[in-house]
XYZ file of C-alpha atoms in Angstrom:
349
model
C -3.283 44.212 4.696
C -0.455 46.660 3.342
C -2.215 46.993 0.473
C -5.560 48.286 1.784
C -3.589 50.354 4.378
C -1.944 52.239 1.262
C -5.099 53.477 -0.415
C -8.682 52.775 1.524
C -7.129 54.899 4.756
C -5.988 58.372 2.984
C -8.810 59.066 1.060
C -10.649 58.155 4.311
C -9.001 60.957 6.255
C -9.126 63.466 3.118
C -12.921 62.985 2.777
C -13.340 63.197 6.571
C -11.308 66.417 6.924
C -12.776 67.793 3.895
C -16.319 67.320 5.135
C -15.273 68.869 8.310
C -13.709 71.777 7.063
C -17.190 72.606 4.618
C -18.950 71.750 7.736
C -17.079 74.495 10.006
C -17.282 77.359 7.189
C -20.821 76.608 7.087
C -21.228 77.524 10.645
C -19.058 80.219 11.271
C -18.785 81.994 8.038
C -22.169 81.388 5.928
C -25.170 83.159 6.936
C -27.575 80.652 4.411
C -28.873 77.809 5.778
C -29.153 76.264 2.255
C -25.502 74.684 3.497
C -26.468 72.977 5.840
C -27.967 70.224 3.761
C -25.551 69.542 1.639
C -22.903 69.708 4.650
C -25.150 66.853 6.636
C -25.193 64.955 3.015
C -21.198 65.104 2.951
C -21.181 64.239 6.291
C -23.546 60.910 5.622
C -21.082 59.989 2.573
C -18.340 60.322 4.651
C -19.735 57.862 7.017
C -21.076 55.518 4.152
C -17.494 55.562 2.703
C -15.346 54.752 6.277
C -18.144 51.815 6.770
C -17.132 50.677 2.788
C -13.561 51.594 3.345
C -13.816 48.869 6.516
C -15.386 46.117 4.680
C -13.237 46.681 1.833
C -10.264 46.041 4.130
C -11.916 42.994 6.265
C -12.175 41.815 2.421
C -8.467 42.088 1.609
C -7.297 40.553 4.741
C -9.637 37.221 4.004
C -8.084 37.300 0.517
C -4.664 37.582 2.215
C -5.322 34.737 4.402
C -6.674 32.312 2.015
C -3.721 32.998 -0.411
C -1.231 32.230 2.760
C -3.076 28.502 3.439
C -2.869 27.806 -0.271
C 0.705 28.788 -0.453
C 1.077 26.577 2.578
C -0.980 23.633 1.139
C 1.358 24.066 -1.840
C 4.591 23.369 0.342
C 2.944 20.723 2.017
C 1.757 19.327 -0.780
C 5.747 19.862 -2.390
C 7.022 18.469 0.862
C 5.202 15.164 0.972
C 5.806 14.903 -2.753
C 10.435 14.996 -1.956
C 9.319 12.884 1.055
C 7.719 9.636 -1.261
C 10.041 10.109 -3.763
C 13.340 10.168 -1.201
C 11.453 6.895 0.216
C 10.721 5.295 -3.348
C 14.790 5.954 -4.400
C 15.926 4.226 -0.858
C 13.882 1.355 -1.410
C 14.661 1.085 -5.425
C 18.452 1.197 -4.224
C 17.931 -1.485 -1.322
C 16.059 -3.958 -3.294
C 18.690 -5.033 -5.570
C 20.978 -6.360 -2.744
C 18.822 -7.486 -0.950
C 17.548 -9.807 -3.683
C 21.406 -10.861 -3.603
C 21.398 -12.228 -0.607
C 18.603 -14.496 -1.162
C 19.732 -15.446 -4.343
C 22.679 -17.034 -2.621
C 20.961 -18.109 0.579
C 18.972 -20.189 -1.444
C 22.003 -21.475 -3.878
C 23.658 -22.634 -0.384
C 20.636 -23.683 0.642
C 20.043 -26.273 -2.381
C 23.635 -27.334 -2.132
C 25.055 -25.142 -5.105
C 28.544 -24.309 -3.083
C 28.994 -27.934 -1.303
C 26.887 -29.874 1.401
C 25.717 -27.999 4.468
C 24.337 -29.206 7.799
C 20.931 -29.514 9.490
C 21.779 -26.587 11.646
C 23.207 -24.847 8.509
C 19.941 -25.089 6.317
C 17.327 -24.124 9.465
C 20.042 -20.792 9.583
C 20.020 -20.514 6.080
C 16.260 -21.097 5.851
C 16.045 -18.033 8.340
C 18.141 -16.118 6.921
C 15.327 -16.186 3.468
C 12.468 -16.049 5.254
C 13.504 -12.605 7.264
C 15.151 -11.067 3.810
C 11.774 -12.207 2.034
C 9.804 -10.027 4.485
C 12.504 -6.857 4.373
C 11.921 -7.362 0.518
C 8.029 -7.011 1.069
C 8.857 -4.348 3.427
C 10.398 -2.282 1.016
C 8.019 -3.303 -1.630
C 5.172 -1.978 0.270
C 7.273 1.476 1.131
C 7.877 1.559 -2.687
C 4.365 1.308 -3.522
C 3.029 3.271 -0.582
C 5.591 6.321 -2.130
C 4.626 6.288 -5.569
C 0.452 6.505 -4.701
C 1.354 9.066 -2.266
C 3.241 10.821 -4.486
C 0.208 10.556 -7.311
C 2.791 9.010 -9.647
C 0.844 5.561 -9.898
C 0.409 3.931 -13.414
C -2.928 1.933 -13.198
C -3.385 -0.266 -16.735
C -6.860 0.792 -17.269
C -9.068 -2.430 -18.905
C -11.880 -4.606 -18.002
C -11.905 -7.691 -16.333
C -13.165 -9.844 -14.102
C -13.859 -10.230 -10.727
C -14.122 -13.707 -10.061
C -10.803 -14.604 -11.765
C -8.935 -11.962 -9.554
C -10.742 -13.545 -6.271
C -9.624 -17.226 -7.517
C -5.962 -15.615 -7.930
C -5.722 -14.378 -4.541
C -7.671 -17.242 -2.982
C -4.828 -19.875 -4.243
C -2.230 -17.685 -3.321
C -3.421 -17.428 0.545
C -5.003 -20.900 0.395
C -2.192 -22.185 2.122
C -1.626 -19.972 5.122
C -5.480 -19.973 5.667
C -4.933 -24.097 6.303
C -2.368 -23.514 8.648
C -4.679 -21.352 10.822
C -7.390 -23.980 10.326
C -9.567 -21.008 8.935
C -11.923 -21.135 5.980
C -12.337 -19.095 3.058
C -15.493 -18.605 0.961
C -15.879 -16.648 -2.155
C -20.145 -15.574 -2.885
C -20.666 -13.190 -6.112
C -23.556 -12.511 -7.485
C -24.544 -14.055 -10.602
C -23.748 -12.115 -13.668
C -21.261 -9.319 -12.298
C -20.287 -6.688 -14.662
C -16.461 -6.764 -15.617
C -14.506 -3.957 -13.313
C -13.239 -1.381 -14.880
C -9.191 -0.623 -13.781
C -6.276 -2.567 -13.403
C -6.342 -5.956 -12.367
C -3.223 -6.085 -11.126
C -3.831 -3.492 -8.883
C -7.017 -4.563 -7.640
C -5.818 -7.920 -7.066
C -2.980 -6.376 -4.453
C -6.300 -4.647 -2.636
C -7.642 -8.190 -2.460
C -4.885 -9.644 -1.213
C -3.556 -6.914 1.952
C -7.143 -7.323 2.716
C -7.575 -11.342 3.225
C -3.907 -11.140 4.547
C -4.655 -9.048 6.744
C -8.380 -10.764 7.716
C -6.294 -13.815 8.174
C -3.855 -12.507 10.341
C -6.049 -11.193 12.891
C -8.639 -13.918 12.681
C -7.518 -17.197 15.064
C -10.470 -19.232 14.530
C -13.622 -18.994 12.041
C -13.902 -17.846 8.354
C -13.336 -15.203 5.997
C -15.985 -14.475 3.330
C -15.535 -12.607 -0.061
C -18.938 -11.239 -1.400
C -19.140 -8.938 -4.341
C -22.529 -7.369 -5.324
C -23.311 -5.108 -8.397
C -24.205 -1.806 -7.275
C -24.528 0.726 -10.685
C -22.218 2.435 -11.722
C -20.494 0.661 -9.103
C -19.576 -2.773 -7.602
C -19.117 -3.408 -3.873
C -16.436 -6.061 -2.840
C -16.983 -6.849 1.020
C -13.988 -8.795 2.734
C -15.306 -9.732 6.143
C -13.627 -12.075 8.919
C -14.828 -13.487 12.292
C -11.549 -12.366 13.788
C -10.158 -10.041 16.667
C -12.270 -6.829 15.496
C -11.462 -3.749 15.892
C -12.065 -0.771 18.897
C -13.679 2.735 18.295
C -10.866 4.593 19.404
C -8.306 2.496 16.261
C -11.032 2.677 13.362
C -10.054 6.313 12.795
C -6.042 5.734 12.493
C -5.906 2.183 10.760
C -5.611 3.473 7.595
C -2.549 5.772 8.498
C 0.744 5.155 7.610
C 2.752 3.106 9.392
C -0.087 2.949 12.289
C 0.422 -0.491 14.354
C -2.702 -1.227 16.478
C -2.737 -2.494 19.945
C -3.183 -6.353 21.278
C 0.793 -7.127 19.889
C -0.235 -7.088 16.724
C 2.866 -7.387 13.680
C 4.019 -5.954 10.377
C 4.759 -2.515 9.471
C 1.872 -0.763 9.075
C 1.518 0.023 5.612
C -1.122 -2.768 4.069
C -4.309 -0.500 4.477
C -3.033 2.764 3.895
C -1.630 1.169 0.441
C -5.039 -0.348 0.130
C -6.939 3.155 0.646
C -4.946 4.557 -1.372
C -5.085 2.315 -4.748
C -8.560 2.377 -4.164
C -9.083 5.910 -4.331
C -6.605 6.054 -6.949
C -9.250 3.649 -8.990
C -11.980 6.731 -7.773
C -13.236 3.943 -5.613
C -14.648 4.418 -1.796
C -13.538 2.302 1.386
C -14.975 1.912 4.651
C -14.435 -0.208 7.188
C -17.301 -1.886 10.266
C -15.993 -3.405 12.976
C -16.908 -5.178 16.969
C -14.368 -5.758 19.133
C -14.306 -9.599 19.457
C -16.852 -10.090 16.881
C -14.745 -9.209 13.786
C -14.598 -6.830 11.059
C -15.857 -6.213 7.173
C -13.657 -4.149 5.027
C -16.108 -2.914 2.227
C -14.753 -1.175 -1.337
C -16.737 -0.180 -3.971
C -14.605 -0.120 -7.559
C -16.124 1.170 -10.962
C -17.744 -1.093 -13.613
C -17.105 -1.226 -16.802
C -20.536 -0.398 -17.916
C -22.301 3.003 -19.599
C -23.705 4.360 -16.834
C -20.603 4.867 -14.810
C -20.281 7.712 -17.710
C -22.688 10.041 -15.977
C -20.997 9.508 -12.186
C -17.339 10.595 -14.143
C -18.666 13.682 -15.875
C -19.799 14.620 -12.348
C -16.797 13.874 -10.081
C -14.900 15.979 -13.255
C -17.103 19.124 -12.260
C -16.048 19.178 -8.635
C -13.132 20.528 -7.556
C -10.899 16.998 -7.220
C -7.318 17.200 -6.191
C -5.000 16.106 -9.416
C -4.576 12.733 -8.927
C -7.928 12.061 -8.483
C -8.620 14.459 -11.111
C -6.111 12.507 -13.544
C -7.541 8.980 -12.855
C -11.448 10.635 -13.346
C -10.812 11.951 -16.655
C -8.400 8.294 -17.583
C -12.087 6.433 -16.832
C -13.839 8.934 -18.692
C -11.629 8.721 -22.141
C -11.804 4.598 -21.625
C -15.278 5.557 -21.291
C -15.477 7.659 -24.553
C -13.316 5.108 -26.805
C -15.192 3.386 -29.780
C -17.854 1.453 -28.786
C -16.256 -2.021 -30.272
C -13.803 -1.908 -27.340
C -15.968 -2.318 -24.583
C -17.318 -5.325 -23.044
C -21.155 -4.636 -22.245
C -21.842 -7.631 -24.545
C -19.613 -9.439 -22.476
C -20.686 -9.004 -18.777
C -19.378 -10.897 -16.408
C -16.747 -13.036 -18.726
C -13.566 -13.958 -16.845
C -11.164 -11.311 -19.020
């Protein structure tokens, strides 16, 4: 605004005066009224100019703004980025500790340092179970900091579906018995291999039927995976609790606990939104109160056409993470031909 103040309003007032001052000798001191044109044509530029002079400066001040919000999405941007990576040091430094004091819980516990009681293994069982969940605490703050952050290492390779289901199905097998609640695995025959890194993926999986067993007291929880070029969609759906209008828009803040008493810290789905995005994926989530809910992500395949959908999520203006992990998939993408599995669709990797 400064600037356009500096320049656009002096000439303004020199033409104006000028005009004015041909204008007034024209009157009062020329007898030929061949002036008189060419002092209504100065006039007219003179009011062309100030009408210029006024968008020029509207102009300026719309540049001036945008620069200000990009300077403040930078700090933002900066801020958020000391923020995950003051969280990911605190929970690096507690971990180590921590895993201390389970270590020898459990040596007590076995009968390492002597014989203990009844009462002194239930405490000493306690005392592991409540560490063990500070530990996933911290793991999940960890991980939560370092997608945030846009610092995330995914090990890019193909592999398969199915085998990461089976993985998280025996690890949850157990609590899903307890809760007298059934889980069912349908993927359609022949399934491309995904294309990221299964290690990742398979902690998606897992928040998500942790989570689907958690809220779901009675029923089942299905798994279906569908090919859907250049894509496949994984669909995690329970017959639990559900989900109300007014929570859908905040569950995947966070550190966002819902309503109805419900436990943990808050940090499963937002970890889960953001390794999916971080795999240029898409989540979305449908939901009835009572009736249950269907968490539904869609994660490349490793297959030739997801070349086209890259080259065109490079052209857009991405933010750099997702920039970084769009170009990753497009090298993979662009790497001799013998590396890549389309002879090999659907093989367990």
């Amino acid at each position: 605004m400064t600037t356009s103040n500096t320049w656009l309003r002096p000439i303004n007032v020199v033409l104006t005066g000028g005009v004015l001052l041909f204008g007034t000798g024209c009157v009062f001191f020329a007898d030929s009224w061949l002036l008189y044109p060419w002092f209504a044509a100065g006039l007219l530029a003179c009011l062309l100019f100030t009408r210029f002079s006024s968008r020029c400066h509207t102009h300026i001040l719309d540049v001036s703004f945008q620069g200000r919000v990009r300077d403040a999405q930078r700090g933002s941007r900066e801020s958020e980025r000391l923020s995950a990576k003051f969280l990911a040091n605190v929970s690096h430094e507690c971990r180590t500790p921590l895993s201390t004091v389970i270590g020898y819980a459990e040596c007590m516990l076995r009968g390492y340092d002597g014989a203990t009681t009844e009462e002194q293994q239930k405490d000493l069982k306690a005392i592991i179970q409540n560490a063990n969940e500070l530990l996933q605490l911290l793991e999940d703050v960890l991980q939560l900091a370092k997608v945030e952050s846009g610092h995330i290492d995914l090990e890019l390779q193909p592999f398969s579906l199915d085998t990461c289901i089976r993985s998280v199905i025996q690890s949850l097998q157990t609590e899903a018995d307890k809760r007298q609640l059934k889980l069912q695995v349908e993927l359609e025959e022949g399934l491309p291999p995904l294309l990221g890194d299964p290690v990742k993926v398979r902690r998606i999986l897992l928040n998500l039927v942790e989570n689907a067993i958690k809220y779901t007291p009675q029923g089942k929880i299905l798994i279906h995976g569908s090919s859907h070029p250049p894509y496949a969609q994984i669909c995690v759906e329970d017959t639990g609790l559900g989900i109300s209008p007014s929570e859908l828009k905040h569950i995947f803040d966070p550190f966002y606990q819902s309503g109805g008493g419900r436990s943990g810290a808050g940090l499963g789905l937002s970890i889960v939104k953001n390794l999916v995005e971080a795999h240029a994926g898409r989540i979305e989530v449908q939901s009835k109160l009572g009736q249950g809910s269907a968490f539904i992500i869609s994660l490349p395949l490793a297959i030739p056409e997801l070349k086209a959908q890259i080259r065109t999520m490079l052209e857009q203006q991405l933010e750099p993470p997702r920039r970084e992990i769009a170009y990753r998939l497009y090298q993979w993408l662009n790497s001799p031909e013998e590396d890549k599995p389309w002879q090999e669709a659907g093989a367990p990797s």
